[in-house]
Short mmCIF file of C-alpha atoms in Angstrom, two decimals:
data_model
loop_
_atom_site.label_atom_id
_atom_site.label_comp_id
_atom_site.label_asym_id
_atom_site.label_seq_id
_atom_site.Cartn_x
_atom_site.Cartn_y
_atom_site.Cartn_z
CA MET A 12 -146.69 2.29 81.08
CA ASN A 13 -144.59 4.90 79.38
CA ILE A 14 -141.16 5.43 80.99
CA ARG A 15 -141.71 9.17 80.86
CA HIS A 16 -144.68 8.76 83.24
CA VAL A 17 -142.45 6.88 85.66
CA VAL A 18 -139.79 9.59 85.52
CA ALA A 19 -142.39 12.35 85.90
CA VAL A 20 -144.16 10.74 88.87
CA SER A 21 -140.94 9.79 90.66
CA SER A 22 -139.45 13.26 90.21
CA LYS A 23 -142.68 14.86 91.45
CA PHE A 24 -142.67 12.57 94.48
CA LEU A 25 -139.06 13.43 95.30
CA ILE A 26 -139.78 17.15 95.03
CA VAL A 27 -142.87 16.97 97.24
CA PHE A 28 -141.19 14.66 99.76
CA CYS A 29 -138.05 16.82 100.09
CA ILE A 30 -140.07 20.01 100.57
CA SER A 31 -142.39 18.28 103.04
CA ILE A 32 -139.45 17.07 105.10
CA ALA A 33 -137.68 20.44 104.89
CA THR A 34 -140.71 22.41 106.04
CA LEU A 35 -142.84 20.12 108.19
CA THR A 36 -140.30 18.03 110.08
CA PRO A 37 -138.07 20.65 111.74
CA PHE A 38 -140.70 23.33 112.37
CA PHE A 39 -143.83 21.35 113.19
CA GLY A 40 -142.52 18.00 114.43
CA VAL A 41 -144.00 15.85 111.67
CA SER A 42 -142.27 12.48 111.44
CA ILE A 43 -140.58 11.29 108.24
CA ILE A 44 -143.09 8.44 107.87
CA ASN A 45 -146.02 10.87 108.01
CA ALA A 46 -144.30 13.17 105.52
CA LEU A 47 -143.75 10.14 103.28
CA TRP A 48 -147.36 9.04 103.09
CA VAL A 49 -148.68 12.63 102.80
CA SER A 50 -146.25 13.15 99.90
CA ALA A 51 -147.47 9.95 98.26
CA VAL A 52 -151.11 11.10 98.47
CA ILE A 53 -150.28 14.56 97.10
CA THR A 54 -148.19 13.07 94.29
CA ALA A 55 -150.74 10.48 93.20
CA ILE A 56 -153.74 12.79 93.13
CA GLY A 57 -151.82 15.87 91.98
CA TYR A 58 -150.17 14.14 89.03
CA VAL A 59 -153.38 12.72 87.61
CA ILE A 60 -155.55 15.79 88.12
CA GLY A 61 -153.08 18.66 87.98
CA ASP A 62 -150.32 17.59 85.64
CA LEU A 63 -152.14 15.43 83.14
CA TYR A 64 -155.44 17.30 82.91
CA ILE A 65 -155.32 20.89 84.22
CA LEU A 66 -151.83 21.70 82.91
CA LYS A 67 -152.86 20.65 79.41
CA LYS A 68 -156.14 22.60 79.51
CA LEU A 69 -155.26 25.81 81.39
CA GLY A 70 -151.49 26.22 81.30
CA ASN A 71 -148.68 26.50 83.81
CA PHE A 72 -149.86 29.47 85.89
CA PHE A 73 -153.34 28.12 86.59
CA ALA A 74 -152.03 24.60 87.19
CA THR A 75 -149.57 25.97 89.74
CA ALA A 76 -152.29 28.00 91.48
CA ILE A 77 -154.60 24.99 91.61
CA ASP A 78 -151.73 22.83 92.91
CA PHE A 79 -151.12 25.38 95.68
CA GLY A 80 -154.76 25.23 96.77
CA PHE A 81 -154.91 21.45 96.49
CA VAL A 82 -151.71 20.90 98.49
CA PHE A 83 -152.82 23.41 101.13
CA ILE A 84 -156.18 21.68 101.64
CA VAL A 85 -154.66 18.18 101.68
CA LEU A 86 -151.93 19.14 104.15
CA TRP A 87 -154.37 21.01 106.34
CA LEU A 88 -156.80 18.09 106.46
CA LEU A 89 -154.24 15.32 106.83
CA ALA A 90 -152.20 17.17 109.45
CA GLU A 91 -155.02 17.22 112.01
CA PRO A 92 -153.87 14.11 113.91
CA ILE A 93 -150.19 14.94 113.35
CA VAL A 94 -149.83 18.64 114.31
CA ASP A 95 -150.99 19.82 117.72
CA THR A 96 -152.72 23.21 117.20
CA PRO A 97 -154.91 24.55 114.38
CA TYR A 98 -152.63 27.59 113.97
CA ASN A 99 -149.57 25.35 113.49
CA ARG A 100 -151.54 23.18 111.07
CA MET A 101 -152.50 26.16 108.93
CA LEU A 102 -149.05 27.74 109.10
CA GLY A 103 -147.33 24.46 108.23
CA ALA A 104 -149.71 23.78 105.36
CA GLY A 105 -149.19 27.31 104.03
CA ILE A 106 -145.39 27.19 104.15
CA ALA A 107 -145.19 23.72 102.61
CA SER A 108 -147.80 24.61 99.96
CA PHE A 109 -145.89 27.71 98.95
CA GLY A 110 -142.64 25.74 98.60
CA ILE A 111 -144.32 22.95 96.67
CA ALA A 112 -146.13 25.42 94.38
CA ALA A 113 -142.87 27.22 93.60
CA SER A 114 -141.23 23.95 92.66
CA GLU A 115 -144.33 22.84 90.72
CA PHE A 116 -143.98 25.88 88.45
CA VAL A 117 -140.57 24.59 87.32
CA TYR A 118 -141.80 21.00 87.31
CA HIS A 119 -144.63 21.92 84.93
CA MET A 120 -142.06 23.28 82.49
CA PHE A 121 -140.35 19.88 82.66
CA ILE A 122 -143.66 18.12 82.01
CA GLU A 123 -144.39 20.34 79.01
CA VAL A 124 -140.97 19.53 77.52
CA THR A 125 -141.05 15.76 78.09
CA ASN A 126 -144.80 15.54 77.37
CA PRO A 127 -145.55 12.05 78.74
CA LEU A 128 -148.89 11.81 76.93
CA HIS A 129 -147.46 11.81 73.44
CA PRO A 130 -145.10 9.01 72.40
CA SER A 131 -141.73 9.91 70.97
CA LYS A 132 -140.06 8.20 68.05
CA ALA A 133 -138.16 6.00 70.51
CA ASP A 134 -141.43 4.78 72.06
CA VAL A 135 -142.97 3.71 68.76
CA LYS A 136 -142.59 -0.01 68.35
CA GLY A 137 -141.43 -1.19 64.98
CA HIS A 138 -138.45 -2.82 63.48
CA GLY A 139 -137.80 -0.46 60.62
CA TYR A 140 -136.72 -3.11 58.18
CA ALA A 141 -134.64 -1.78 55.33
CA VAL A 142 -133.52 -3.39 52.12
CA GLU A 143 -130.05 -2.89 50.83
CA VAL A 144 -129.79 -2.77 47.10
CA GLY A 145 -126.44 -3.24 45.53
CA GLU A 146 -124.55 -4.91 42.75
CA GLU A 147 -122.28 -7.87 43.29
CA PHE A 148 -118.81 -7.52 41.89
CA ALA A 149 -116.60 -10.49 41.24
CA PRO A 150 -113.32 -10.79 39.39
CA ALA A 151 -113.54 -12.08 35.83
CA ASP A 152 -111.31 -15.07 36.52
CA ASP A 153 -113.64 -16.49 39.16
CA LYS A 154 -114.26 -20.14 38.29
CA LEU A 155 -117.87 -20.26 39.49
CA ILE A 156 -118.90 -17.33 37.33
CA ASN A 157 -116.90 -18.58 34.34
CA GLU A 158 -118.38 -22.11 34.61
CA SER A 159 -121.94 -20.82 34.49
CA ASP A 160 -121.10 -18.62 31.51
CA GLU A 161 -119.39 -21.49 29.66
CA ASP A 162 -122.38 -23.80 30.03
CA LYS A 163 -124.51 -21.46 27.94
#
């Protein structure tokens, strides 16, 4: 696995987890454990579908809009056993989705710069052997050189 995928997925997870904790925990009473596993689901599915496929095909704006809808639906569906009323579920999903979508817009710029699908020169395996060509210089009074010349 490319190290740039690891960096991209871990940074996406941290962004989603921090925004989930900041929006869902204090306002809607979602526990940190629930925010953790919801963030893991959003990160896993969102990275594969949104960041690796849709971002490449449609661009940053459409990928962000699709991420907003995806995160809203996932939070709304997964928050049913966690949040008490449907209004709070929808409000919490909307606030968290807006925050995650705003951060995803900047995150997509990071993905486009690092481009984890294309290997860099550092990722290419090879030894790059080189040959040094030079001339040996030795003093004229060197005995080994003079002995081989005298034998001729």
